């Protein structure tokens, strides 16, 4: 089988933030060379240190180790992808998935491999099961357990495939002891509050515009929205390279796009506004301020009194 990345958090290139150039006295841009030297902590004036020992992090400390200890602590294993078994799908909630998601496909030139993946995906879908695999992505890298989720395609040009999601080990899960919402009567919502919450959910639905064919239009589709930070940087680079200002993006188009990411639309707020206001009144909701803000306000008040 072949494994391809399906979902991965994208970030701006480091070259966009760190430059290897500088400006001289005449304003000319020139290349920059970086050299790092290490000195002894107890005697910085002594000769420069050229050989450093490797160390493993242990909490906030670094523990120096020799070659024999490093070979013992380093995991040596070949690249592999092994099926461990199957389990009910309900035992794998989405919040336990770690890192990136990948797609598992049969080899393009191997019909038997494609049929095997398709048969497995359809059987997992029918039985409501999830496959558990042990993966080593690269030689000498750490192994991890993954969940194979079935994805049966309804389109002719997209084959059946499996989605691989990383599963946590025991050390990766954080356990918190929270009190139950049923522990006190004051936390149990009344029938009126429940009905009001249902009204808000219905009124703030993002799928409410009906098409002529009877379908619905979803207004906010996360995987179709660009990251605003990357969008702004790409726009800036395009202006620098072309010398043409993309002022149209600074107008209503960009404002409307960013407004989608900043909160509910005016249309949704107009529809759900009365219910939200009623819920806020019932819950006695008040805007909170951080300790730093309160300290800043008190400091400004003291300064104003001194001036008076």
mmCIF file of C-alpha atoms in Angstrom:
data_model
loop_
_atom_site.group_PDB
_atom_site.id
_atom_site.type_symbol
_atom_site.label_atom_id
_atom_site.label_comp_id
_atom_site.label_asym_id
_atom_site.label_seq_id
_atom_site.Cartn_x
_atom_site.Cartn_y
_atom_site.Cartn_z
ATOM 1 C CA UNK A 1 0.000 0.000 0.000
ATOM 2 C CA UNK A 2 0.954 3.656 -0.330
ATOM 3 C CA UNK A 3 0.437 6.236 2.414
ATOM 4 C CA UNK A 4 -0.059 9.931 1.589
ATOM 5 C CA UNK A 5 -0.611 12.929 3.855
ATOM 6 C CA UNK A 6 -4.253 13.987 3.867
ATOM 7 C CA UNK A 7 -4.392 16.747 6.488
ATOM 8 C CA UNK A 8 -1.362 18.668 7.761
ATOM 9 C CA UNK A 9 -1.180 22.047 9.463
ATOM 10 C CA UNK A 10 0.427 24.475 7.042
ATOM 11 C CA UNK A 11 2.690 27.283 8.219
ATOM 12 C CA UNK A 12 4.608 30.050 6.538
ATOM 13 C CA UNK A 13 8.117 29.231 5.416
ATOM 14 C CA UNK A 14 10.868 30.226 7.840
ATOM 15 C CA UNK A 15 12.436 32.203 4.978
ATOM 16 C CA UNK A 16 9.521 34.638 5.185
ATOM 17 C CA UNK A 17 10.425 35.582 8.743
ATOM 18 C CA UNK A 18 14.207 35.163 8.939
ATOM 19 C CA UNK A 19 16.385 36.859 6.337
ATOM 20 C CA UNK A 20 19.967 36.046 5.385
ATOM 21 C CA UNK A 21 20.499 39.609 4.121
ATOM 22 C CA UNK A 22 21.224 43.006 5.642
ATOM 23 C CA UNK A 23 21.351 46.648 4.516
ATOM 24 C CA UNK A 24 24.657 48.499 4.503
ATOM 25 C CA UNK A 25 25.203 52.244 5.028
ATOM 26 C CA UNK A 26 24.178 52.976 1.428
ATOM 27 C CA UNK A 27 20.968 50.981 1.708
ATOM 28 C CA UNK A 28 22.276 48.154 -0.468
ATOM 29 C CA UNK A 29 21.009 44.646 0.374
ATOM 30 C CA UNK A 30 23.901 42.240 0.935
ATOM 31 C CA UNK A 31 24.128 38.579 1.995
ATOM 32 C CA UNK A 32 24.749 37.733 5.618
ATOM 33 C CA UNK A 33 26.849 34.891 7.002
ATOM 34 C CA UNK A 34 26.173 33.545 10.462
ATOM 35 C CA UNK A 35 28.855 32.003 12.674
ATOM 36 C CA UNK A 36 28.260 30.603 16.166
ATOM 37 C CA UNK A 37 30.904 30.084 18.822
ATOM 38 C CA UNK A 38 30.553 28.292 22.159
ATOM 39 C CA UNK A 39 32.415 29.222 25.358
ATOM 40 C CA UNK A 40 32.657 27.590 28.768
ATOM 41 C CA UNK A 41 29.918 28.703 31.140
ATOM 42 C CA UNK A 42 32.222 28.907 34.166
ATOM 43 C CA UNK A 43 35.019 30.649 32.217
ATOM 44 C CA UNK A 44 33.744 32.478 29.096
ATOM 45 C CA UNK A 45 37.162 34.097 28.528
ATOM 46 C CA UNK A 46 38.808 30.704 27.974
ATOM 47 C CA UNK A 47 39.324 29.183 24.515
ATOM 48 C CA UNK A 48 36.327 28.463 22.283
ATOM 49 C CA UNK A 49 34.719 25.024 22.721
ATOM 50 C CA UNK A 50 34.606 23.023 19.496
ATOM 51 C CA UNK A 51 33.332 19.626 20.682
ATOM 52 C CA UNK A 52 29.991 19.258 22.432
ATOM 53 C CA UNK A 53 28.498 16.111 23.938
ATOM 54 C CA UNK A 54 24.940 15.057 23.149
ATOM 55 C CA UNK A 55 22.296 15.045 25.851
ATOM 56 C CA UNK A 56 18.753 13.819 26.341
ATOM 57 C CA UNK A 57 16.107 16.150 27.816
ATOM 58 C CA UNK A 58 14.673 15.004 31.139
ATOM 59 C CA UNK A 59 12.120 17.529 32.324
ATOM 60 C CA UNK A 60 13.884 20.900 32.313
ATOM 61 C CA UNK A 61 17.344 19.332 32.548
ATOM 62 C CA UNK A 62 19.697 17.960 29.895
ATOM 63 C CA UNK A 63 21.445 14.700 30.789
ATOM 64 C CA UNK A 64 24.786 14.228 28.930
ATOM 65 C CA UNK A 65 25.332 10.673 27.629
ATOM 66 C CA UNK A 66 28.188 8.808 25.974
ATOM 67 C CA UNK A 67 28.021 6.790 22.732
ATOM 68 C CA UNK A 68 27.091 3.501 24.419
ATOM 69 C CA UNK A 69 24.181 5.056 26.315
ATOM 70 C CA UNK A 70 23.021 6.900 23.193
ATOM 71 C CA UNK A 71 22.957 3.661 21.181
ATOM 72 C CA UNK A 72 20.955 2.001 23.953
ATOM 73 C CA UNK A 73 18.418 4.844 24.202
ATOM 74 C CA UNK A 74 18.063 5.345 20.444
ATOM 75 C CA UNK A 75 15.317 3.254 18.884
ATOM 76 C CA UNK A 76 16.472 1.173 15.903
ATOM 77 C CA UNK A 77 13.721 -0.212 13.702
ATOM 78 C CA UNK A 78 13.058 -0.592 9.981
ATOM 79 C CA UNK A 79 10.207 1.124 8.184
ATOM 80 C CA UNK A 80 7.040 -0.964 8.571
ATOM 81 C CA UNK A 81 3.244 -0.966 8.399
ATOM 82 C CA UNK A 82 1.592 -3.905 10.205
ATOM 83 C CA UNK A 83 -2.049 -4.685 10.890
ATOM 84 C CA UNK A 84 -2.646 -5.498 14.577
ATOM 85 C CA UNK A 85 -6.390 -6.195 14.564
ATOM 86 C CA UNK A 86 -9.861 -4.625 14.573
ATOM 87 C CA UNK A 87 -12.126 -2.963 17.097
ATOM 88 C CA UNK A 88 -15.563 -1.316 17.316
ATOM 89 C CA UNK A 89 -15.636 2.132 15.773
ATOM 90 C CA UNK A 90 -17.350 3.646 18.808
ATOM 91 C CA UNK A 91 -14.229 2.983 20.898
ATOM 92 C CA UNK A 92 -12.219 5.541 18.867
ATOM 93 C CA UNK A 93 -13.597 9.043 19.563
ATOM 94 C CA UNK A 94 -12.171 11.761 17.333
ATOM 95 C CA UNK A 95 -10.722 13.791 20.192
ATOM 96 C CA UNK A 96 -8.180 11.008 20.814
ATOM 97 C CA UNK A 97 -6.638 11.273 17.342
ATOM 98 C CA UNK A 98 -3.194 12.909 17.292
ATOM 99 C CA UNK A 99 -1.226 14.812 14.680
ATOM 100 C CA UNK A 100 -1.888 14.538 10.965
ATOM 101 C CA UNK A 101 -4.213 12.335 8.930
ATOM 102 C CA UNK A 102 -2.993 10.217 6.016
ATOM 103 C CA UNK A 103 -4.668 8.298 3.197
ATOM 104 C CA UNK A 104 -3.879 4.617 2.617
ATOM 105 C CA UNK A 105 -4.310 3.497 -1.009
ATOM 106 C CA UNK A 106 -3.481 0.380 -2.956
ATOM 107 C CA UNK A 107 -0.537 0.609 -5.354
ATOM 108 C CA UNK A 108 -1.555 2.245 -8.631
ATOM 109 C CA UNK A 109 -0.030 -0.512 -10.784
ATOM 110 C CA UNK A 110 -1.218 -3.369 -8.596
ATOM 111 C CA UNK A 111 -4.930 -4.206 -9.142
ATOM 112 C CA UNK A 112 -4.796 -6.872 -6.443
ATOM 113 C CA UNK A 113 -3.620 -4.338 -3.853
ATOM 114 C CA UNK A 114 -6.380 -1.906 -4.831
ATOM 115 C CA UNK A 115 -9.033 -4.619 -4.573
ATOM 116 C CA UNK A 116 -7.728 -5.670 -1.149
ATOM 117 C CA UNK A 117 -7.884 -2.103 0.201
ATOM 118 C CA UNK A 118 -11.362 -1.621 -1.299
ATOM 119 C CA UNK A 119 -12.621 -4.899 0.200
ATOM 120 C CA UNK A 120 -11.196 -3.999 3.615
ATOM 121 C CA UNK A 121 -12.712 -0.487 3.532
ATOM 122 C CA UNK A 122 -16.156 -1.815 2.580
ATOM 123 C CA UNK A 123 -16.035 -4.593 5.188
ATOM 124 C CA UNK A 124 -15.018 -2.126 7.929
ATOM 125 C CA UNK A 125 -17.842 0.206 6.891
ATOM 126 C CA UNK A 126 -20.411 -2.588 6.904
ATOM 127 C CA UNK A 127 -19.269 -4.036 10.231
ATOM 128 C CA UNK A 128 -18.761 -0.587 11.821
ATOM 129 C CA UNK A 129 -15.182 -1.496 12.729
ATOM 130 C CA UNK A 130 -11.800 0.251 12.741
ATOM 131 C CA UNK A 131 -8.454 -1.327 11.918
ATOM 132 C CA UNK A 132 -5.507 -0.871 14.291
ATOM 133 C CA UNK A 133 -2.022 -0.774 12.747
ATOM 134 C CA UNK A 134 1.534 -0.382 14.025
ATOM 135 C CA UNK A 135 3.516 2.084 11.921
ATOM 136 C CA UNK A 136 7.139 3.087 11.605
ATOM 137 C CA UNK A 137 7.121 5.982 9.143
ATOM 138 C CA UNK A 138 10.892 6.090 8.572
ATOM 139 C CA UNK A 139 13.758 3.799 9.486
ATOM 140 C CA UNK A 140 14.938 4.356 13.074
ATOM 141 C CA UNK A 141 11.916 6.532 13.857
ATOM 142 C CA UNK A 142 9.582 5.908 16.786
ATOM 143 C CA UNK A 143 6.715 3.454 16.196
ATOM 144 C CA UNK A 144 3.123 4.522 16.771
ATOM 145 C CA UNK A 145 -0.335 2.973 16.700
ATOM 146 C CA UNK A 146 -2.830 4.178 14.128
ATOM 147 C CA UNK A 147 -6.541 3.769 13.431
ATOM 148 C CA UNK A 148 -7.649 2.853 9.897
ATOM 149 C CA UNK A 149 -11.007 4.501 9.209
ATOM 150 C CA UNK A 150 -12.920 3.272 6.137
ATOM 151 C CA UNK A 151 -13.815 5.693 3.355
ATOM 152 C CA UNK A 152 -16.058 4.118 0.722
ATOM 153 C CA UNK A 153 -16.126 6.299 -2.377
ATOM 154 C CA UNK A 154 -19.331 7.133 -4.240
ATOM 155 C CA UNK A 155 -17.477 8.590 -7.236
ATOM 156 C CA UNK A 156 -15.982 6.645 -10.133
ATOM 157 C CA UNK A 157 -12.681 8.541 -10.284
ATOM 158 C CA UNK A 158 -11.962 8.237 -6.526
ATOM 159 C CA UNK A 159 -11.069 4.747 -5.251
ATOM 160 C CA UNK A 160 -12.096 3.296 -1.912
ATOM 161 C CA UNK A 161 -9.401 4.048 0.666
ATOM 162 C CA UNK A 162 -8.565 4.143 4.350
ATOM 163 C CA UNK A 163 -7.780 7.179 6.496
ATOM 164 C CA UNK A 164 -4.915 6.674 8.942
ATOM 165 C CA UNK A 165 -5.086 8.646 12.213
ATOM 166 C CA UNK A 166 -2.453 8.417 14.950
ATOM 167 C CA UNK A 167 -3.630 7.018 18.296
ATOM 168 C CA UNK A 168 -2.296 8.172 21.675
ATOM 169 C CA UNK A 169 -0.244 6.136 24.117
ATOM 170 C CA UNK A 170 -1.010 6.220 27.843
ATOM 171 C CA UNK A 171 1.413 9.136 28.428
ATOM 172 C CA UNK A 172 -0.316 11.259 25.772
ATOM 173 C CA UNK A 173 -3.736 11.367 27.452
ATOM 174 C CA UNK A 174 -4.513 14.029 30.054
ATOM 175 C CA UNK A 175 -7.014 12.987 32.696
ATOM 176 C CA UNK A 176 -9.024 15.626 34.577
ATOM 177 C CA UNK A 177 -11.534 15.133 37.356
ATOM 178 C CA UNK A 178 -14.469 17.428 36.644
ATOM 179 C CA UNK A 179 -17.652 17.421 38.662
ATOM 180 C CA UNK A 180 -20.768 16.138 36.904
ATOM 181 C CA UNK A 181 -23.304 18.702 35.717
ATOM 182 C CA UNK A 182 -25.875 16.683 37.657
ATOM 183 C CA UNK A 183 -23.965 17.108 40.924
ATOM 184 C CA UNK A 184 -26.044 20.145 41.926
ATOM 185 C CA UNK A 185 -29.563 21.275 41.030
ATOM 186 C CA UNK A 186 -28.340 24.768 40.130
ATOM 187 C CA UNK A 187 -26.357 23.272 37.225
ATOM 188 C CA UNK A 188 -29.300 21.356 35.756
ATOM 189 C CA UNK A 189 -30.975 23.473 33.016
ATOM 190 C CA UNK A 190 -34.690 24.068 33.175
ATOM 191 C CA UNK A 191 -37.086 23.117 30.393
ATOM 192 C CA UNK A 192 -37.238 26.770 29.313
ATOM 193 C CA UNK A 193 -33.453 26.993 29.086
ATOM 194 C CA UNK A 194 -33.263 23.772 27.074
ATOM 195 C CA UNK A 195 -35.901 25.004 24.623
ATOM 196 C CA UNK A 196 -34.083 28.323 24.296
ATOM 197 C CA UNK A 197 -30.770 26.563 23.579
ATOM 198 C CA UNK A 198 -32.472 24.458 20.894
ATOM 199 C CA UNK A 199 -33.899 27.635 19.303
ATOM 200 C CA UNK A 200 -30.416 29.227 19.228
ATOM 201 C CA UNK A 201 -28.868 26.155 17.591
ATOM 202 C CA UNK A 202 -31.614 26.133 14.953
ATOM 203 C CA UNK A 203 -31.467 29.897 14.337
ATOM 204 C CA UNK A 204 -27.659 29.944 14.035
ATOM 205 C CA UNK A 205 -27.508 27.049 11.577
ATOM 206 C CA UNK A 206 -24.944 27.580 8.802
ATOM 207 C CA UNK A 207 -26.957 25.399 6.408
ATOM 208 C CA UNK A 208 -30.174 27.282 5.894
ATOM 209 C CA UNK A 209 -30.268 28.504 2.291
ATOM 210 C CA UNK A 210 -32.240 26.163 0.059
ATOM 211 C CA UNK A 211 -31.295 25.752 -3.596
ATOM 212 C CA UNK A 212 -33.770 25.346 -6.430
ATOM 213 C CA UNK A 213 -33.039 21.614 -6.567
ATOM 214 C CA UNK A 214 -33.967 21.230 -2.915
ATOM 215 C CA UNK A 215 -30.387 21.083 -1.624
ATOM 216 C CA UNK A 216 -28.778 23.313 0.963
ATOM 217 C CA UNK A 217 -25.844 25.725 0.867
ATOM 218 C CA UNK A 218 -23.306 25.641 3.677
ATOM 219 C CA UNK A 219 -21.994 29.133 4.346
ATOM 220 C CA UNK A 220 -18.818 28.263 6.275
ATOM 221 C CA UNK A 221 -16.760 25.289 5.073
ATOM 222 C CA UNK A 222 -13.505 25.277 7.107
ATOM 223 C CA UNK A 223 -11.450 23.219 4.654
ATOM 224 C CA UNK A 224 -12.301 25.691 1.860
ATOM 225 C CA UNK A 225 -11.209 28.811 3.800
ATOM 226 C CA UNK A 226 -7.665 30.134 3.511
ATOM 227 C CA UNK A 227 -5.566 30.859 6.591
ATOM 228 C CA UNK A 228 -5.725 34.696 6.999
ATOM 229 C CA UNK A 229 -2.074 34.875 8.091
ATOM 230 C CA UNK A 230 -0.846 32.977 5.025
ATOM 231 C CA UNK A 231 -3.290 34.877 2.808
ATOM 232 C CA UNK A 232 -1.887 38.232 3.925
ATOM 233 C CA UNK A 233 1.710 37.076 3.476
ATOM 234 C CA UNK A 234 1.055 35.717 -0.026
ATOM 235 C CA UNK A 235 -0.630 38.993 -0.941
ATOM 236 C CA UNK A 236 2.355 40.971 0.371
ATOM 237 C CA UNK A 237 4.856 38.848 -1.595
ATOM 238 C CA UNK A 238 2.747 39.117 -4.777
ATOM 239 C CA UNK A 239 2.801 42.919 -4.484
ATOM 240 C CA UNK A 240 6.579 42.952 -3.952
ATOM 241 C CA UNK A 241 7.269 40.679 -6.926
ATOM 242 C CA UNK A 242 4.832 42.256 -9.380
ATOM 243 C CA UNK A 243 5.027 45.872 -8.234
ATOM 244 C CA UNK A 244 1.254 46.061 -8.628
ATOM 245 C CA UNK A 245 -0.827 46.816 -5.561
ATOM 246 C CA UNK A 246 -3.706 44.419 -4.978
ATOM 247 C CA UNK A 247 -5.819 47.142 -3.456
ATOM 248 C CA UNK A 248 -9.007 45.304 -4.368
ATOM 249 C CA UNK A 249 -8.201 42.777 -1.647
ATOM 250 C CA UNK A 250 -8.002 45.591 0.885
ATOM 251 C CA UNK A 251 -11.576 46.562 0.135
ATOM 252 C CA UNK A 252 -14.914 44.942 0.676
ATOM 253 C CA UNK A 253 -13.824 41.508 -0.621
ATOM 254 C CA UNK A 254 -11.163 41.040 2.036
ATOM 255 C CA UNK A 255 -13.332 42.610 4.731
ATOM 256 C CA UNK A 256 -16.181 40.217 3.969
ATOM 257 C CA UNK A 257 -13.809 37.233 3.912
ATOM 258 C CA UNK A 258 -12.285 38.069 7.285
ATOM 259 C CA UNK A 259 -15.710 38.774 8.735
ATOM 260 C CA UNK A 260 -16.644 35.133 8.099
ATOM 261 C CA UNK A 261 -13.786 34.070 10.361
ATOM 262 C CA UNK A 262 -14.449 36.638 13.080
ATOM 263 C CA UNK A 263 -17.941 35.544 14.126
ATOM 264 C CA UNK A 264 -21.572 35.061 13.078
ATOM 265 C CA UNK A 265 -22.844 37.009 10.093
ATOM 266 C CA UNK A 266 -25.205 39.940 10.518
ATOM 267 C CA UNK A 267 -27.979 37.832 9.040
ATOM 268 C CA UNK A 268 -27.544 35.089 11.643
ATOM 269 C CA UNK A 269 -27.228 37.594 14.493
ATOM 270 C CA UNK A 270 -30.431 39.318 13.378
ATOM 271 C CA UNK A 271 -32.232 35.991 13.438
ATOM 272 C CA UNK A 272 -30.785 34.672 16.701
ATOM 273 C CA UNK A 273 -30.251 37.997 18.476
ATOM 274 C CA UNK A 274 -33.411 37.952 20.625
ATOM 275 C CA UNK A 275 -32.786 34.366 21.770
ATOM 276 C CA UNK A 276 -29.136 35.120 22.596
ATOM 277 C CA UNK A 277 -30.126 38.202 24.586
ATOM 278 C CA UNK A 278 -32.764 36.240 26.487
ATOM 279 C CA UNK A 279 -30.283 33.456 27.290
ATOM 280 C CA UNK A 280 -27.701 35.986 28.493
ATOM 281 C CA UNK A 281 -30.323 37.562 30.742
ATOM 282 C CA UNK A 282 -31.399 34.210 32.155
ATOM 283 C CA UNK A 283 -27.798 33.104 32.768
ATOM 284 C CA UNK A 284 -26.824 36.520 34.191
ATOM 285 C CA UNK A 285 -23.868 36.591 31.761
ATOM 286 C CA UNK A 286 -21.322 39.376 32.237
ATOM 287 C CA UNK A 287 -18.151 40.169 30.343
ATOM 288 C CA UNK A 288 -15.084 39.104 32.296
ATOM 289 C CA UNK A 289 -11.777 40.961 32.461
ATOM 290 C CA UNK A 290 -8.351 39.512 33.052
ATOM 291 C CA UNK A 291 -6.283 40.328 36.132
ATOM 292 C CA UNK A 292 -3.775 42.246 34.002
ATOM 293 C CA UNK A 293 -6.558 44.426 32.569
ATOM 294 C CA UNK A 294 -7.909 45.211 36.023
ATOM 295 C CA UNK A 295 -4.424 46.031 37.281
ATOM 296 C CA UNK A 296 -3.871 48.345 34.303
ATOM 297 C CA UNK A 297 -7.184 50.129 34.920
ATOM 298 C CA UNK A 298 -6.368 50.609 38.622
ATOM 299 C CA UNK A 299 -2.903 51.937 37.741
ATOM 300 C CA UNK A 300 -4.396 54.476 35.306
ATOM 301 C CA UNK A 301 -6.920 55.581 37.942
ATOM 302 C CA UNK A 302 -4.121 56.135 40.480
ATOM 303 C CA UNK A 303 -2.120 58.172 37.953
ATOM 304 C CA UNK A 304 -5.170 60.315 37.151
ATOM 305 C CA UNK A 305 -5.728 61.035 40.875
ATOM 306 C CA UNK A 306 -2.078 62.067 41.267
ATOM 307 C CA UNK A 307 -2.381 64.465 38.316
ATOM 308 C CA UNK A 308 -5.535 65.984 39.853
#
